[in-house]
mmCIF file of C-alpha atoms and ligand atoms in Angstrom:
data_model
loop_
_atom_site.group_PDB
_atom_site.id
_atom_site.type_symbol
_atom_site.label_atom_id
_atom_site.label_comp_id
_atom_site.label_asym_id
_atom_site.label_seq_id
_atom_site.Cartn_x
_atom_site.Cartn_y
_atom_site.Cartn_z
ATOM 1 C CA MET A 1 118.697 107.828 58.554
ATOM 2 C CA ALA A 2 120.544 109.730 61.855
ATOM 3 C CA ALA A 3 118.188 111.619 64.255
ATOM 4 C CA CYS A 4 117.794 115.029 62.971
ATOM 5 C CA PRO A 5 118.053 117.491 66.101
ATOM 6 C CA HIS A 6 115.782 119.950 64.590
ATOM 7 C CA LYS A 7 112.740 118.014 63.567
ATOM 8 C CA GLY A 8 113.237 114.559 64.521
ATOM 9 C CA GLY A 9 112.023 111.567 62.581
ATOM 10 C CA GLU A 10 111.076 111.321 58.912
ATOM 11 C CA THR A 11 111.229 114.605 57.034
ATOM 12 C CA GLY A 12 109.157 112.975 53.989
ATOM 13 C CA GLY A 13 112.234 113.150 51.248
ATOM 14 C CA GLN A 14 113.181 116.538 52.092
ATOM 15 C CA MET A 15 116.657 117.195 53.384
ATOM 16 C CA ARG A 16 117.468 117.109 56.960
ATOM 17 C CA LEU A 17 117.872 120.952 58.323
ATOM 18 C CA ALA A 18 116.275 122.396 55.238
ATOM 19 C CA GLU A 19 114.424 124.909 57.189
ATOM 20 C CA THR A 20 117.366 126.085 59.190
ATOM 21 C CA VAL A 21 118.214 128.125 55.668
ATOM 22 C CA THR A 22 117.825 131.943 55.942
ATOM 23 C CA PHE A 23 114.303 133.035 55.612
ATOM 24 C CA GLY A 24 113.267 129.345 56.555
ATOM 25 C CA GLY A 25 111.428 128.046 59.437
ATOM 26 C CA GLY A 26 110.104 131.097 60.709
ATOM 27 C CA GLY A 27 106.750 129.789 61.864
ATOM 28 C CA LEU A 28 104.881 132.896 61.418
ATOM 29 C CA ASN A 29 101.084 132.238 62.459
ATOM 30 C CA ARG A 30 99.847 134.287 58.871
ATOM 31 C CA ALA A 31 96.202 134.339 60.546
ATOM 32 C CA HIS A 32 94.806 134.335 57.014
ATOM 33 C CA ASP A 33 91.199 134.966 58.817
ATOM 34 C CA ARG A 34 92.241 138.212 60.100
ATOM 35 C CA ARG A 35 92.787 139.789 56.777
ATOM 36 C CA GLY A 36 90.355 142.293 55.958
ATOM 37 C CA PRO A 37 90.912 145.636 57.426
ATOM 38 C CA ASP A 38 92.890 148.422 55.655
ATOM 39 C CA ARG A 39 94.577 149.582 58.622
ATOM 40 C CA PRO A 40 95.933 148.361 61.998
ATOM 41 C CA GLY A 41 93.860 148.633 65.228
ATOM 42 C CA ALA A 42 95.378 150.615 67.815
ATOM 43 C CA ASP A 43 96.845 147.668 69.837
ATOM 44 C CA ASP A 44 98.403 146.367 66.718
ATOM 45 C CA ARG A 45 102.271 146.813 66.011
ATOM 46 C CA VAL A 46 103.772 148.094 62.600
ATOM 47 C CA LEU A 47 107.166 147.411 60.979
ATOM 48 C CA PRO A 48 108.298 150.350 58.893
ATOM 49 C CA LEU A 49 109.726 149.818 55.520
ATOM 50 C CA TRP A 50 111.538 152.625 53.749
ATOM 51 C CA LYS A 51 112.418 151.997 50.081
ATOM 52 C CA GLY A 52 112.762 148.198 50.706
ATOM 53 C CA LYS A 53 115.056 148.705 53.793
ATOM 54 C CA VAL A 54 113.872 147.393 57.333
ATOM 55 C CA ALA A 55 114.140 149.125 60.528
ATOM 56 C CA THR A 56 115.850 147.383 62.932
ATOM 57 C CA LEU A 57 117.413 147.732 66.444
ATOM 58 C CA ALA A 58 120.985 146.405 67.662
ATOM 59 C CA GLU A 59 120.897 143.644 70.334
ATOM 60 C CA ALA A 60 123.790 141.738 71.677
ATOM 61 C CA GLY A 61 126.942 140.643 69.950
ATOM 62 C CA ASP A 62 125.829 140.943 65.953
ATOM 63 C CA ARG A 63 122.072 140.169 66.650
ATOM 64 C CA HIS A 64 119.171 142.855 65.390
ATOM 65 C CA ARG A 65 115.710 142.589 65.933
ATOM 66 C CA LEU A 66 112.760 144.411 63.750
ATOM 67 C CA LEU A 67 111.427 147.597 65.163
ATOM 68 C CA ARG A 68 107.839 147.624 65.925
ATOM 69 C CA VAL A 69 105.995 150.782 66.621
ATOM 70 C CA ALA A 70 102.235 151.823 67.592
ATOM 71 C CA PRO A 71 99.942 152.588 64.389
ATOM 72 C CA ASP A 72 99.799 156.239 65.399
ATOM 73 C CA ASP A 73 103.691 156.934 65.569
ATOM 74 C CA PRO A 74 104.501 160.150 63.623
ATOM 75 C CA ALA A 75 107.006 158.333 61.595
ATOM 76 C CA LEU A 76 104.139 156.333 59.979
ATOM 77 C CA ALA A 77 102.522 159.613 58.865
ATOM 78 C CA LEU A 78 103.814 159.466 55.398
ATOM 79 C CA ALA A 79 103.129 155.541 54.842
ATOM 80 C CA VAL A 80 101.484 154.762 51.444
ATOM 81 C CA GLU A 81 100.674 151.170 51.788
ATOM 82 C CA TRP A 82 99.753 148.800 54.924
ATOM 83 C CA VAL A 83 99.903 145.007 54.829
ATOM 84 C CA PHE A 84 98.906 142.799 57.815
ATOM 85 C CA LEU A 85 101.663 140.001 58.239
ATOM 86 C CA GLY A 86 100.199 137.801 60.854
ATOM 87 C CA LEU A 87 100.173 137.318 64.837
ATOM 88 C CA ALA A 88 103.485 137.623 67.202
ATOM 89 C CA ASP A 89 103.859 134.739 69.864
ATOM 90 C CA ASP A 90 101.858 136.839 72.311
ATOM 91 C CA GLY A 91 98.870 137.326 69.929
ATOM 92 C CA THR A 92 99.570 140.977 68.745
ATOM 93 C CA ALA A 93 98.870 141.783 65.024
ATOM 94 C CA LEU A 94 101.618 142.670 63.210
ATOM 95 C CA TRP A 95 101.410 144.938 59.930
ATOM 96 C CA ALA A 96 104.175 146.602 57.702
ATOM 97 C CA ALA A 97 104.101 150.143 56.250
ATOM 98 C CA ASP A 98 105.703 151.585 53.463
ATOM 99 C CA ILE A 99 107.189 154.835 54.312
ATOM 100 C CA SER A 100 109.112 155.409 51.099
ATOM 101 C CA PRO A 101 107.926 158.952 50.769
ATOM 102 C CA TRP A 102 109.877 160.042 53.772
ATOM 103 C CA ALA A 103 113.311 162.043 52.641
ATOM 104 C CA PRO A 104 116.146 161.896 54.955
ATOM 105 C CA PRO A 105 117.870 165.016 55.767
ATOM 106 C CA ALA A 106 121.181 163.699 53.935
ATOM 107 C CA GLU A 107 121.039 160.059 52.713
ATOM 108 C CA ALA A 108 124.242 157.806 53.139
ATOM 109 C CA THR A 109 125.559 156.191 50.378
ATOM 110 C CA GLY A 110 126.577 152.797 50.089
ATOM 111 C CA SER A 111 129.616 150.612 48.844
ATOM 112 C CA PRO A 112 129.799 150.918 45.127
ATOM 113 C CA ALA A 113 131.442 147.447 44.848
ATOM 114 C CA GLY A 114 128.736 145.604 46.663
ATOM 115 C CA PHE A 115 125.623 144.069 45.544
ATOM 116 C CA PHE A 116 123.483 146.260 47.691
ATOM 117 C CA ASP A 117 123.406 149.512 49.453
ATOM 118 C CA ALA A 118 124.671 148.398 52.557
ATOM 119 C CA ALA A 119 124.522 151.817 54.282
ATOM 120 C CA ALA A 120 122.143 152.323 57.355
ATOM 121 C CA VAL A 121 119.999 155.419 57.143
ATOM 122 C CA ARG A 122 118.861 156.957 60.588
ATOM 123 C CA HIS A 123 115.308 158.430 60.566
ATOM 124 C CA HIS A 124 114.712 160.916 63.408
ATOM 125 C CA GLY A 125 111.281 159.602 64.012
ATOM 126 C CA LEU A 126 112.703 156.424 64.783
ATOM 127 C CA PRO A 127 115.195 156.804 67.636
ATOM 128 C CA GLY A 128 117.669 154.027 68.260
ATOM 129 C CA ALA A 129 116.648 152.123 64.989
ATOM 130 C CA ALA A 130 118.544 152.017 61.747
ATOM 131 C CA LEU A 131 117.154 151.452 58.250
ATOM 132 C CA VAL A 132 118.963 148.841 56.684
ATOM 133 C CA GLU A 133 119.138 146.636 53.624
ATOM 134 C CA LEU A 134 117.632 143.148 54.365
ATOM 135 C CA ARG A 135 120.367 141.330 52.812
ATOM 136 C CA TRP A 136 122.637 142.607 55.163
ATOM 137 C CA ALA A 137 120.171 142.167 58.230
ATOM 138 C CA MET A 138 118.806 138.774 57.132
ATOM 139 C CA THR A 139 121.740 136.568 58.729
ATOM 140 C CA ARG A 140 121.123 138.971 61.931
ATOM 141 C CA LEU A 141 117.529 138.627 62.870
ATOM 142 C CA THR A 142 115.422 135.521 64.304
ATOM 143 C CA ALA A 143 114.047 132.982 62.121
ATOM 144 C CA HIS A 144 110.734 134.696 62.948
ATOM 145 C CA ASP A 145 111.882 138.351 62.192
ATOM 146 C CA ALA A 146 113.372 137.134 59.020
ATOM 147 C CA GLU A 147 110.007 135.744 57.875
ATOM 148 C CA LEU A 148 108.433 138.966 58.902
ATOM 149 C CA ALA A 149 110.906 141.133 57.024
ATOM 150 C CA ALA A 150 110.893 138.716 53.912
ATOM 151 C CA THR A 151 106.966 138.860 53.589
ATOM 152 C CA ALA A 152 106.879 142.586 54.176
ATOM 153 C CA ARG A 153 109.514 143.542 51.770
ATOM 154 C CA ALA A 154 107.884 141.081 49.256
ATOM 155 C CA LEU A 155 104.429 142.265 49.692
ATOM 156 C CA LEU A 156 105.313 146.023 49.655
ATOM 157 C CA GLY A 157 107.478 145.768 46.778
ATOM 158 C CA TRP A 158 104.434 143.988 44.923
ATOM 159 C CA HIS A 159 102.207 147.011 45.698
ATOM 160 C CA GLN A 160 104.850 149.496 44.499
ATOM 161 C CA THR A 161 105.248 147.877 41.057
ATOM 162 C CA HIS A 162 101.385 146.672 40.592
ATOM 163 C CA ARG A 163 99.473 149.880 40.998
ATOM 164 C CA PHE A 164 97.191 149.430 37.841
ATOM 165 C CA CYS A 165 95.233 146.585 36.682
ATOM 166 C CA ALA A 166 96.639 144.090 34.435
ATOM 167 C CA CYS A 167 93.329 143.594 32.522
ATOM 168 C CA CYS A 168 92.164 147.388 31.894
ATOM 169 C CA GLY A 169 95.219 149.587 32.746
ATOM 170 C CA ALA A 170 92.820 151.356 35.365
ATOM 171 C CA PRO A 171 94.363 151.971 38.827
ATOM 172 C CA SER A 172 93.868 149.535 41.237
ATOM 173 C CA ALA A 173 93.527 149.295 45.165
ATOM 174 C CA ALA A 174 94.731 147.157 47.778
ATOM 175 C CA ALA A 175 92.182 145.063 49.568
ATOM 176 C CA LYS A 176 92.405 142.336 52.459
ATOM 177 C CA SER A 177 94.779 143.802 54.390
ATOM 178 C CA GLY A 178 97.187 144.220 51.692
ATOM 179 C CA TRP A 179 97.083 140.634 50.223
ATOM 180 C CA GLN A 180 94.910 141.626 47.361
ATOM 181 C CA ARG A 181 94.348 144.673 44.831
ATOM 182 C CA ASP A 182 91.186 145.203 43.208
ATOM 183 C CA CYS A 183 89.915 147.012 40.189
ATOM 184 C CA ALA A 184 86.839 149.204 40.552
ATOM 185 C CA ALA A 185 86.727 149.627 36.831
ATOM 186 C CA CYS A 186 86.397 146.137 35.510
ATOM 187 C CA GLY A 187 85.974 144.081 38.866
ATOM 188 C CA ALA A 188 89.235 142.179 38.521
ATOM 189 C CA HIS A 189 91.204 140.763 41.686
ATOM 190 C CA HIS A 190 94.996 140.601 41.383
ATOM 191 C CA PHE A 191 97.375 138.628 44.227
ATOM 192 C CA PRO A 192 100.758 138.805 44.835
ATOM 193 C CA ARG A 193 103.451 137.310 42.803
ATOM 194 C CA THR A 194 105.902 134.582 43.748
ATOM 195 C CA ASP A 195 108.414 133.949 41.002
ATOM 196 C CA PRO A 196 110.122 130.242 41.320
ATOM 197 C CA VAL A 197 113.622 130.146 40.700
ATOM 198 C CA VAL A 198 115.706 126.839 40.400
ATOM 199 C CA ILE A 199 119.039 126.593 41.966
ATOM 200 C CA MET A 200 120.893 123.525 41.545
ATOM 201 C CA LEU A 201 123.695 121.680 43.012
ATOM 202 C CA ILE A 202 125.204 119.770 39.899
ATOM 203 C CA THR A 203 127.362 117.060 40.834
ATOM 204 C CA ASP A 204 129.757 114.760 39.142
ATOM 205 C CA GLY A 205 130.834 112.257 41.756
ATOM 206 C CA GLU A 206 133.109 114.562 43.949
ATOM 207 C CA GLU A 207 132.810 117.570 42.014
ATOM 208 C CA VAL A 208 130.237 120.286 41.742
ATOM 209 C CA LEU A 209 129.664 122.850 39.103
ATOM 210 C CA LEU A 210 130.059 126.303 40.083
ATOM 211 C CA GLY A 211 129.469 129.389 37.311
ATOM 212 C CA ARG A 212 129.918 133.254 37.605
ATOM 213 C CA SER A 213 127.610 135.685 35.402
ATOM 214 C CA PRO A 214 129.110 138.496 33.582
ATOM 215 C CA GLY A 215 129.365 141.576 35.760
ATOM 216 C CA TRP A 216 129.568 139.843 39.340
ATOM 217 C CA PRO A 217 132.202 141.041 41.702
ATOM 218 C CA PRO A 218 135.595 139.460 40.982
ATOM 219 C CA GLY A 219 136.045 136.029 42.690
ATOM 220 C CA MET A 220 132.250 135.789 43.195
ATOM 221 C CA TYR A 221 131.018 132.252 41.928
ATOM 222 C CA SER A 222 127.804 130.468 42.887
ATOM 223 C CA LEU A 223 125.371 127.532 41.986
ATOM 224 C CA LEU A 224 123.825 127.867 38.658
ATOM 225 C CA ALA A 225 120.192 128.996 38.517
ATOM 226 C CA GLY A 226 117.331 130.500 36.467
ATOM 227 C CA PHE A 227 113.292 131.260 36.644
ATOM 228 C CA VAL A 228 111.352 128.375 36.245
ATOM 229 C CA GLU A 229 109.403 129.224 32.738
ATOM 230 C CA PRO A 230 105.584 128.588 31.993
ATOM 231 C CA GLY A 231 104.557 125.297 31.402
ATOM 232 C CA GLU A 232 107.662 123.693 32.777
ATOM 233 C CA THR A 233 108.436 121.420 35.845
ATOM 234 C CA VAL A 234 111.081 122.140 38.348
ATOM 235 C CA GLU A 235 113.026 119.261 37.153
ATOM 236 C CA GLY A 236 112.684 120.550 33.290
ATOM 237 C CA ALA A 237 113.689 123.682 34.307
ATOM 238 C CA VAL A 238 116.752 122.550 36.076
ATOM 239 C CA ARG A 239 117.699 120.544 33.399
ATOM 240 C CA ARG A 240 117.076 123.364 30.582
ATOM 241 C CA GLU A 241 119.160 126.072 32.449
ATOM 242 C CA VAL A 242 122.365 123.919 33.303
ATOM 243 C CA TRP A 243 122.270 122.785 29.467
ATOM 244 C CA GLU A 244 121.556 126.625 28.257
ATOM 245 C CA GLU A 245 124.288 128.020 30.519
ATOM 246 C CA ALA A 246 126.918 125.538 30.659
ATOM 247 C CA GLY A 247 126.163 122.753 27.935
ATOM 248 C CA VAL A 248 126.057 120.297 30.703
ATOM 249 C CA ARG A 249 123.452 117.300 30.528
ATOM 250 C CA VAL A 250 121.901 116.678 33.789
ATOM 251 C CA ALA A 251 120.226 113.068 34.585
ATOM 252 C CA GLU A 252 117.964 112.664 37.989
ATOM 253 C CA VAL A 253 116.869 115.812 39.831
ATOM 254 C CA SER A 254 115.767 116.051 43.167
ATOM 255 C CA TYR A 255 114.270 118.787 45.700
ATOM 256 C CA LEU A 256 116.308 119.754 48.773
ATOM 257 C CA ALA A 257 115.040 122.811 50.195
ATOM 258 C CA SER A 258 113.622 126.213 49.385
ATOM 259 C CA GLN A 259 114.276 129.872 50.338
ATOM 260 C CA PRO A 260 111.774 132.470 50.022
ATOM 261 C CA TRP A 261 114.044 135.718 48.375
ATOM 262 C CA PRO A 262 112.261 138.566 48.309
ATOM 263 C CA PHE A 263 114.510 140.728 45.923
ATOM 264 C CA PRO A 264 112.069 141.598 44.719
ATOM 265 C CA ALA A 265 109.578 138.432 44.644
ATOM 266 C CA SER A 266 111.393 135.176 44.142
ATOM 267 C CA LEU A 267 111.159 131.669 45.707
ATOM 268 C CA MET A 268 114.410 129.719 45.277
ATOM 269 C CA LEU A 269 114.256 126.086 44.744
ATOM 270 C CA GLY A 270 117.288 124.353 45.776
ATOM 271 C CA CYS A 271 117.586 121.162 43.645
ATOM 272 C CA ARG A 272 120.471 118.560 43.478
ATOM 273 C CA GLY A 273 121.176 116.966 39.799
ATOM 274 C CA ARG A 274 123.416 114.276 39.006
ATOM 275 C CA ALA A 275 125.611 115.347 35.759
ATOM 276 C CA ALA A 276 125.149 113.207 32.545
ATOM 277 C CA SER A 277 128.124 114.839 30.839
ATOM 278 C CA ARG A 278 130.987 116.834 31.812
ATOM 279 C CA THR A 279 132.497 118.917 29.174
ATOM 280 C CA ILE A 280 131.424 122.748 29.830
ATOM 281 C CA ARG A 281 130.291 124.670 26.827
ATOM 282 C CA LEU A 282 129.689 128.441 28.171
ATOM 283 C CA ASP A 283 126.708 130.627 26.972
ATOM 284 C CA PRO A 284 128.763 133.750 27.415
ATOM 285 C CA ALA A 285 125.528 135.956 27.682
ATOM 286 C CA GLU A 286 124.466 134.114 30.761
ATOM 287 C CA LEU A 287 127.864 132.754 32.115
ATOM 288 C CA GLU A 288 131.214 134.221 32.181
ATOM 289 C CA ASP A 289 132.911 131.138 33.780
ATOM 290 C CA ALA A 290 131.789 127.685 35.007
ATOM 291 C CA LEU A 291 134.140 125.100 36.541
ATOM 292 C CA TRP A 292 134.081 121.896 38.362
ATOM 293 C CA VAL A 293 135.264 122.177 41.740
ATOM 294 C CA SER A 294 136.352 119.463 43.810
ATOM 295 C CA ARG A 295 135.295 118.856 47.629
ATOM 296 C CA ALA A 296 138.888 119.371 48.793
ATOM 297 C CA ARG A 297 138.853 122.841 46.884
ATOM 298 C CA LEU A 298 135.445 123.735 47.921
ATOM 299 C CA LEU A 299 136.451 123.280 51.602
ATOM 300 C CA THR A 300 139.317 125.965 50.842
ATOM 301 C CA ILE A 301 136.842 128.339 49.025
ATOM 302 C CA LEU A 302 134.382 128.112 52.110
ATOM 303 C CA ALA A 303 137.032 128.665 54.318
ATOM 304 C CA GLY A 304 138.107 131.879 52.409
ATOM 305 C CA GLN A 305 141.476 130.727 51.295
ATOM 306 C CA ASP A 306 141.079 130.009 47.944
ATOM 307 C CA SER A 307 143.065 132.290 45.628
ATOM 308 C CA ALA A 308 140.463 132.614 42.662
ATOM 309 C CA ILE A 309 137.118 131.852 44.421
ATOM 310 C CA LEU A 310 135.549 133.899 47.352
ATOM 311 C CA PRO A 311 133.376 132.072 49.739
ATOM 312 C CA PRO A 312 129.244 132.338 48.736
ATOM 313 C CA ARG A 313 127.167 135.288 50.180
ATOM 314 C CA GLN A 314 126.231 134.842 53.664
ATOM 315 C CA GLY A 315 122.607 133.693 53.846
ATOM 316 C CA ALA A 316 121.954 132.814 50.205
ATOM 317 C CA ILE A 317 120.892 129.279 49.627
ATOM 318 C CA ALA A 318 124.018 128.477 47.536
ATOM 319 C CA GLY A 319 125.982 128.610 50.293
ATOM 320 C CA PHE A 320 123.862 126.731 52.409
ATOM 321 C CA LEU A 321 123.508 123.911 50.077
ATOM 322 C CA LEU A 322 127.288 123.816 49.445
ATOM 323 C CA HIS A 323 128.109 123.426 53.092
ATOM 324 C CA ASN A 324 125.750 120.899 53.654
ATOM 325 C CA TRP A 325 126.645 118.905 50.313
ATOM 326 C CA LEU A 326 130.318 119.152 51.924
ATOM 327 C CA ALA A 327 129.283 117.818 55.298
ATOM 328 C CA ASP A 328 127.093 115.102 53.544
ATOM 329 C CA ARG A 329 123.823 116.275 55.003
ATOM 330 C CA LEU A 330 121.844 116.455 51.760
ATOM 331 C CA ASP A 331 119.861 113.370 52.496
HETATM 332 ZN ZN1 ZN B 401 90.680 146.613 35.538
#
């Protein structure tokens, strides 16, 4: 095994460079023992989020960083939820606040062809900052800021969609600095969800299986993916999804790398599987097309020079796995 420039030494079976994926390896100190207060203290700092968008400041080149404001900043006056994220390197406690009730004077509109609203929204109370979609910002932030943003977006999104007790239906309330919701009516505690999704690099020798779902932008293909079902292993989910969607049998399955994907609450489990059959039989409800792609063609695709297939989206684990497969860095 070659020396790993990032980690050094053995990685216990996980692929080298696994934590270089977007949203990976941020190293955030989550300071579990500091969870408790409902609100930040005066010396803490707060990341405002508005309708899932994060507030960023432009830096040199194409880099951005998350805006941090004081807890008494007037821009936070409308905040409806507060969550404690962890500690910055200098020990400052970092929180996120959901300011979604704020109404922009004239909201910008996004590109209708895109997967997400790429428009930046300006907030008069946050001078110099832009509220942007995290899928746009994620590749422009440091690993630490990306982890903060992913955690904030996932947690605040959970609060937004889990206002009522799943046991008795009464309204629930945030507790433990946003890491829990409690029901006063029946005493139940509820915890933030993370939904596991398998995404798999299925190979047959020197070819990899790509597919596209109905409704995707023209030319977009990716690795096959699907939610892990209750009672199922990661390996079982890989084999079932590939069989259901493409009619291909999968033999050995191994884990490669993971990626938090807070859109809204997924954890992508990047796996590799060796195909045990080649014939593709599409489930048209799940896939519009699937095909085997050679290494040579993948190189052309990733260079943006294929006439039919676009390169994968920046920051998504599919592109990360495909790049590393081409470069023989999956072991
Ligand atoms: Zn209840």
